[in-house]
PDB file of C-alpha atoms in Angstrom:
ATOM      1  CA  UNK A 178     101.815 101.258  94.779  1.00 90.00           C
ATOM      2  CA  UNK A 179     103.465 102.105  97.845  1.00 95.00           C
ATOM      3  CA  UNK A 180     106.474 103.828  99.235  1.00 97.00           C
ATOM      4  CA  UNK A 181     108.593 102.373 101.736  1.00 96.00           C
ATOM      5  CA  UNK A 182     111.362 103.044 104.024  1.00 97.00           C
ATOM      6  CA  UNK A 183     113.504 101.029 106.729  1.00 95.00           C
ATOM      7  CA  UNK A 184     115.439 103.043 108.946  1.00 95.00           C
ATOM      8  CA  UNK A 185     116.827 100.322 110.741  1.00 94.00           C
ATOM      9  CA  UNK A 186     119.757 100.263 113.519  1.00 92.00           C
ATOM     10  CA  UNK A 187     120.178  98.435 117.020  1.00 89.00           C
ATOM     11  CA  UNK A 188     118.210  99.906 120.478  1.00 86.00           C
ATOM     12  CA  UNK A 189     119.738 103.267 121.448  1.00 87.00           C
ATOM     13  CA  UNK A 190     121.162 104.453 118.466  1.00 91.00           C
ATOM     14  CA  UNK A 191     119.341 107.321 117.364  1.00 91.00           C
ATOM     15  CA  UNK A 192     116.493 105.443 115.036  1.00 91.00           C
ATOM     16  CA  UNK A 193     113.386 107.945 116.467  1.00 90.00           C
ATOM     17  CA  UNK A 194     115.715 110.939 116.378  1.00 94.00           C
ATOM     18  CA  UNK A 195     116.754 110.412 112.289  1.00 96.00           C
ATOM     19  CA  UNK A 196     112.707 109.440 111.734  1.00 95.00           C
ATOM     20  CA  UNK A 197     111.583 112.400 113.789  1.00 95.00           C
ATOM     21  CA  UNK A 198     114.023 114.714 111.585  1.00 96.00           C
ATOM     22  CA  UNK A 199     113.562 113.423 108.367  1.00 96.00           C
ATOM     23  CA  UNK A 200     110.014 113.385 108.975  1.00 96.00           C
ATOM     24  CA  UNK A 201     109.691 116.884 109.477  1.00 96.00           C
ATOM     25  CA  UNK A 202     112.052 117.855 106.950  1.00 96.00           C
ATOM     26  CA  UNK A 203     109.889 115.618 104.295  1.00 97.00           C
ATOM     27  CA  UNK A 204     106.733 117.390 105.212  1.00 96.00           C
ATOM     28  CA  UNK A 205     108.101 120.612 105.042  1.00 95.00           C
ATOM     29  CA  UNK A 206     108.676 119.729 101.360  1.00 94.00           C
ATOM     30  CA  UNK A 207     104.790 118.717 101.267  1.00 95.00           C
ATOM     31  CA  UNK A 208     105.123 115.322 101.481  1.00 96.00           C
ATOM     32  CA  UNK A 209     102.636 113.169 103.703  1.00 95.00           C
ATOM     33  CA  UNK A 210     104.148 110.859 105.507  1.00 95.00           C
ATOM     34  CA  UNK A 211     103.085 107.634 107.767  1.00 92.00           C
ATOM     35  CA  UNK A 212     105.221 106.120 110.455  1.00 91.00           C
ATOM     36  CA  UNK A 213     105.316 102.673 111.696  1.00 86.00           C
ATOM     37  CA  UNK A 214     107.357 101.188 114.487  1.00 79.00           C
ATOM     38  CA  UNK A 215     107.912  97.985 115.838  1.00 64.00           C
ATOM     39  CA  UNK A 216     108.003  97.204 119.230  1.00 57.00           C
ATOM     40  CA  UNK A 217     108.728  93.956 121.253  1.00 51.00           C
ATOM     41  CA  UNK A 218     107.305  95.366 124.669  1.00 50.00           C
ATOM     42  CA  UNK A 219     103.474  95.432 125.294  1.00 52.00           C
ATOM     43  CA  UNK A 220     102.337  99.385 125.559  1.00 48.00           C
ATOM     44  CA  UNK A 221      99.203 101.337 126.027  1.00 54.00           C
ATOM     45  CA  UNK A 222      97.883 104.588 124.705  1.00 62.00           C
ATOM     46  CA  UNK A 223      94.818 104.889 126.969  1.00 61.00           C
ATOM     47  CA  UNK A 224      95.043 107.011 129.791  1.00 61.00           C
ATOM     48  CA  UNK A 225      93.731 105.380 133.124  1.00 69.00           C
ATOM     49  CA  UNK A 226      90.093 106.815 134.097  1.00 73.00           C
ATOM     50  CA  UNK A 227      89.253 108.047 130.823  1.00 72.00           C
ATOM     51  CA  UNK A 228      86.642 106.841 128.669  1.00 75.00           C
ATOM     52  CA  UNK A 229      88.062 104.770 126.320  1.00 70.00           C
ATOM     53  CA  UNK A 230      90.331 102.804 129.117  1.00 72.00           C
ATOM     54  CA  UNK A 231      87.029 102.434 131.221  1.00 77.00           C
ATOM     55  CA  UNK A 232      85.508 100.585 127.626  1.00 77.00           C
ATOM     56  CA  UNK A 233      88.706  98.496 127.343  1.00 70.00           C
ATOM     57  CA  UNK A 234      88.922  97.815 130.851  1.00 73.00           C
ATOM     58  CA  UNK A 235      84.931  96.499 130.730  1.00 72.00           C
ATOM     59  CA  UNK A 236      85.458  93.878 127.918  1.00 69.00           C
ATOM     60  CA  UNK A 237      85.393  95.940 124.959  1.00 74.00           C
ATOM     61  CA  UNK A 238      87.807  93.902 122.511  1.00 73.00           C
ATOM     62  CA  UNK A 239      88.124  97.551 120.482  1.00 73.00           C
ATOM     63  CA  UNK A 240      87.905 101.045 120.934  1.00 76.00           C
ATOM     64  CA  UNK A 241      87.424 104.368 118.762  1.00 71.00           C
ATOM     65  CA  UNK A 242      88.684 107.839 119.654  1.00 75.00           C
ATOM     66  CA  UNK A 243      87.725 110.579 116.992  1.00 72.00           C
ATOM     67  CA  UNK A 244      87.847 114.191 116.848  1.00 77.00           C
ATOM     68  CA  UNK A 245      87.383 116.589 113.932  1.00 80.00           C
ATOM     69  CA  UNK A 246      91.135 116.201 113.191  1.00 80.00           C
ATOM     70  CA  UNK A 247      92.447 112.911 114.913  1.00 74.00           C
ATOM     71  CA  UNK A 248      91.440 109.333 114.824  1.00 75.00           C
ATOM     72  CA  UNK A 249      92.622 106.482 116.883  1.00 70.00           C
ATOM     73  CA  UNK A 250      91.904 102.647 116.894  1.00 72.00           C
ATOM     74  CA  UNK A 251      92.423 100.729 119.900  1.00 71.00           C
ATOM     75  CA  UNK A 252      92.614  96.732 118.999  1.00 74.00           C
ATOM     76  CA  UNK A 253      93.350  94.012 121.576  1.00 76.00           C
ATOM     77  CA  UNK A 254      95.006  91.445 119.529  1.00 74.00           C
ATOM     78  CA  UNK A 255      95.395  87.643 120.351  1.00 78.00           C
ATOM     79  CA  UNK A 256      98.463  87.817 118.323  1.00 79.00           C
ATOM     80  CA  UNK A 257     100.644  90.630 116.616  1.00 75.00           C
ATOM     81  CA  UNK A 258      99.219  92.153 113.522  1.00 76.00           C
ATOM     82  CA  UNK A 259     100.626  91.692 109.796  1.00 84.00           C
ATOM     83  CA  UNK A 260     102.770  94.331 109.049  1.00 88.00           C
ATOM     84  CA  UNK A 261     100.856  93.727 105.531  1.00 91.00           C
ATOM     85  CA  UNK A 262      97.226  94.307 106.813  1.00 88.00           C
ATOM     86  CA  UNK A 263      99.088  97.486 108.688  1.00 87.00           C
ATOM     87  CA  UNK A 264     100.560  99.094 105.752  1.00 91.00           C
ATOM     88  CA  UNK A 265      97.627  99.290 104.246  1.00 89.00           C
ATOM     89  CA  UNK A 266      96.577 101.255 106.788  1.00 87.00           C
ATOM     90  CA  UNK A 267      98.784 104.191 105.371  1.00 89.00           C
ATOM     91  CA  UNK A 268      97.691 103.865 101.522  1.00 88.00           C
ATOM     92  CA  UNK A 269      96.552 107.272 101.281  1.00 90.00           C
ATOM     93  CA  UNK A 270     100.438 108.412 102.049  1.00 94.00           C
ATOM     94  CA  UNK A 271     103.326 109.780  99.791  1.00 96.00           C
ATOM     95  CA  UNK A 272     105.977 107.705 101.903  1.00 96.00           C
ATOM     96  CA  UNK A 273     105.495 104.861 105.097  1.00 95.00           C
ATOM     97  CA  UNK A 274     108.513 104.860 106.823  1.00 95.00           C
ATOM     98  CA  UNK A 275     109.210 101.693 109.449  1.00 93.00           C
ATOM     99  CA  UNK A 276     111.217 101.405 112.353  1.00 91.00           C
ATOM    100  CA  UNK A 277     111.870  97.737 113.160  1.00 80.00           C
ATOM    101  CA  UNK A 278     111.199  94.920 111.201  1.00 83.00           C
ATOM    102  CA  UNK A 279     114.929  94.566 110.847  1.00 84.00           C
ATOM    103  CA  UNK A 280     114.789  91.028 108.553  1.00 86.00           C
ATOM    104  CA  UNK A 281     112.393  92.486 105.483  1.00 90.00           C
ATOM    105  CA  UNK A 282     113.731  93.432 102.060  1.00 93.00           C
ATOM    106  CA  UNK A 283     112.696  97.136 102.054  1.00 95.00           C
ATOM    107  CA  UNK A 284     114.971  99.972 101.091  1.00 97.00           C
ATOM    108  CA  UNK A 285     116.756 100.947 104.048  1.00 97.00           C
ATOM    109  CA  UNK A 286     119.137 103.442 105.985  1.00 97.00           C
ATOM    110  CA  UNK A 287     121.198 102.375 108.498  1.00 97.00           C
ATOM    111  CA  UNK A 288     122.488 104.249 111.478  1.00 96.00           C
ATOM    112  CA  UNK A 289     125.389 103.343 113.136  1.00 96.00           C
ATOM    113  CA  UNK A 290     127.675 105.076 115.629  1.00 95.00           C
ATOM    114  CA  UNK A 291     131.041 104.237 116.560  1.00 94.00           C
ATOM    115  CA  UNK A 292     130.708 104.650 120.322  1.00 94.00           C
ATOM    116  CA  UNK A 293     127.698 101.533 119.943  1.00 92.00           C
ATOM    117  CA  UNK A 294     128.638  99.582 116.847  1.00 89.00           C
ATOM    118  CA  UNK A 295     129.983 100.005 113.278  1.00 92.00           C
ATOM    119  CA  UNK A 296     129.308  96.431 111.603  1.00 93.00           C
ATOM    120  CA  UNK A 297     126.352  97.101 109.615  1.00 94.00           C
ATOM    121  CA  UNK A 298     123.439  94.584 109.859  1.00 93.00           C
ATOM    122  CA  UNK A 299     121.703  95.321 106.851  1.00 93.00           C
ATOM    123  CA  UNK A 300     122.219  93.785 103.201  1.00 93.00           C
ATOM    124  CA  UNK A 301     124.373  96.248 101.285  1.00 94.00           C
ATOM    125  CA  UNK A 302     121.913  95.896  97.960  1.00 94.00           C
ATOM    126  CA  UNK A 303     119.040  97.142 100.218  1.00 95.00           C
ATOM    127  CA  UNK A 304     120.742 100.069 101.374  1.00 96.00           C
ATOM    128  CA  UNK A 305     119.688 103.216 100.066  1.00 97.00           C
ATOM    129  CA  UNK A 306     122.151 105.447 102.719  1.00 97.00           C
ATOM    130  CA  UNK A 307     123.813 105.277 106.406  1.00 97.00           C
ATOM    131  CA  UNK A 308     123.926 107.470 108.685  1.00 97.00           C
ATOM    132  CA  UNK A 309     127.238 107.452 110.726  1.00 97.00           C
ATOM    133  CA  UNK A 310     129.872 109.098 112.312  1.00 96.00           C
ATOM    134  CA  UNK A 311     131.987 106.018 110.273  1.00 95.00           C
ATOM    135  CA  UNK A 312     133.144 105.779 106.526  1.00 95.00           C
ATOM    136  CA  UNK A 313     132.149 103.001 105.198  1.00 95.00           C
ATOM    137  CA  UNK A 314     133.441 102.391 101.371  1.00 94.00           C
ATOM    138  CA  UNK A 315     130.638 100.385 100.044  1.00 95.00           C
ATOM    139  CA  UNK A 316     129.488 102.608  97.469  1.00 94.00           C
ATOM    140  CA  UNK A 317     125.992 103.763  99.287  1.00 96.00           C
ATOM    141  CA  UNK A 318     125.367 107.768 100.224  1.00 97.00           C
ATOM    142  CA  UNK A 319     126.395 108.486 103.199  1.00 97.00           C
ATOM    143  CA  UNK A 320     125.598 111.277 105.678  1.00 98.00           C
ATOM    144  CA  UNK A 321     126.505 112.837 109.242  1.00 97.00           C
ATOM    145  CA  UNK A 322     124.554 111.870 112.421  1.00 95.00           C
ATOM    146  CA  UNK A 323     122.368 115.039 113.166  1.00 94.00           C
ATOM    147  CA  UNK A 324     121.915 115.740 108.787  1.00 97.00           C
ATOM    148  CA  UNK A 325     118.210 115.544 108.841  1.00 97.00           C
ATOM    149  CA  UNK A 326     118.432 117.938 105.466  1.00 97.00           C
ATOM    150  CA  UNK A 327     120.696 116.090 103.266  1.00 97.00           C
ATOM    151  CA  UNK A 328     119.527 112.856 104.509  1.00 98.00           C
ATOM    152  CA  UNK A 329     115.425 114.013 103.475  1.00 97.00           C
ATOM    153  CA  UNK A 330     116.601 114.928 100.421  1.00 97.00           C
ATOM    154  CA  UNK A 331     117.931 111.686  99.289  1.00 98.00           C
ATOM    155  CA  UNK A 332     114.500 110.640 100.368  1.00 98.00           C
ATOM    156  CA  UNK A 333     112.717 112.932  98.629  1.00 98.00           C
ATOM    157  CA  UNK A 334     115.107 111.647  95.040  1.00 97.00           C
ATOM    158  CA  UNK A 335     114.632 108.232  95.458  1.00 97.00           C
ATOM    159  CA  UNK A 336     110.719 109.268  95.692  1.00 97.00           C
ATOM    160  CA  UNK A 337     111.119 110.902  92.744  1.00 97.00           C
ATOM    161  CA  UNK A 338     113.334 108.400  90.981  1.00 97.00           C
ATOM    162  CA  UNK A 339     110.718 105.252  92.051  1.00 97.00           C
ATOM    163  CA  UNK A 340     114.015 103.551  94.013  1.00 97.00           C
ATOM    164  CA  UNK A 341     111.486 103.263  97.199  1.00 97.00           C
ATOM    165  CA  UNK A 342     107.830 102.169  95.612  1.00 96.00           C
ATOM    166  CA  UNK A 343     106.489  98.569  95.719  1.00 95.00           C
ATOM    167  CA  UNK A 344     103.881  97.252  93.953  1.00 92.00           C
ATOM    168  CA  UNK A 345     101.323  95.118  95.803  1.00 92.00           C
ATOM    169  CA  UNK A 346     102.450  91.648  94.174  1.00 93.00           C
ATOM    170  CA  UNK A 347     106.232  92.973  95.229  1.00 93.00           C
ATOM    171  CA  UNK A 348     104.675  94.468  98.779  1.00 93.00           C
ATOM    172  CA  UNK A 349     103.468  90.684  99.643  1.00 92.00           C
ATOM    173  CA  UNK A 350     106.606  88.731  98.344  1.00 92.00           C
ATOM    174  CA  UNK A 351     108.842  90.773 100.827  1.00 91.00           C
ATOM    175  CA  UNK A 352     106.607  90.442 103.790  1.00 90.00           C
ATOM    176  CA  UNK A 353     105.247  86.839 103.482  1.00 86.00           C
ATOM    177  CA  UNK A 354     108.746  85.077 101.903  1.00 75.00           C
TER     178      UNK A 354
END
């Protein structure tokens, strides 16, 4: 089973902000959370002369950095990776929560700001709140930009209420529809 969570928005909007609160809201509660984000720009995470960019940067196709409390894995990838083969990277959390990857059926809150844009781009049945400095009457929770608290609690009761977990069978249907 799995737990999962859009918090989905356009660019600019305050998406990292709400995930960065919530986040630490949720794990002061205990939980243990995973993050994923989506990102249509190539990046990096090496840092030029060190060790693992000098193994990339000789051929290596992948690269390992581990200490006694972090672990990264550094792919090069032909093509982008399933977001199914990377959630299952996060099995051993109480909640994954994804920015991006607007178009899947996961439970979602939106953010929206009236300064930017209030229609909301998300399918009312898969919202589980919005975030906005707009009322919206559509009958899902809403809360205040900047209400990391309230907003981690509604997490935290549709964790305990089941509204957010996925089976596997479920897990593949929404990601390879």
């Amino acid at each position: 089973m799995y737990n999962i969570l859009s918090i989905t928005s356009y660019s600019g909007v305050g998406k990292t902000t709400l995930i960065e609160g919530v986040v630490k809201e949720l794990t002061n509660l205990g939980l243990n959370i995973g993050c994923i984000k989506h990102t249509c720009h190539d990046f990096e995470i090496d840092r030029p002369n060190k060790d693992s960019m000098r193994y990339r940067n000789s051929g290596a196709s992948s690269v390992s950095i581990l200490s006694e409390n972090t672990f990264v894995f550094v792919e090069k990838t032909e093509q982008e990776k399933s977001l199914y083969d990377i959630i299952n990277l996060y099995k051993n959390t109480d909640l994954i929560i994804i920015e991006g990857f607007k178009g899947y059926k996961f439970k979602k809150i939106e953010i929206t700001r009236s300064i930017l844009y209030t229609k909301l781009i998300s399918d009312t049945s898969d919202l589980i709140g919005i975030v906005s400095d707009v009322n919206y009457d559509i009958g899902v929770k809403q809360f205040k930009l900047g209400d990391y608290t309230s907003v981690a609690e509604h997490i935290k009761y549709c964790l305990d209420t089941k509204k957010l977990e996925l089976s596997e069978e479920i897990l593949k249907k929404i990601i390879y529809q």
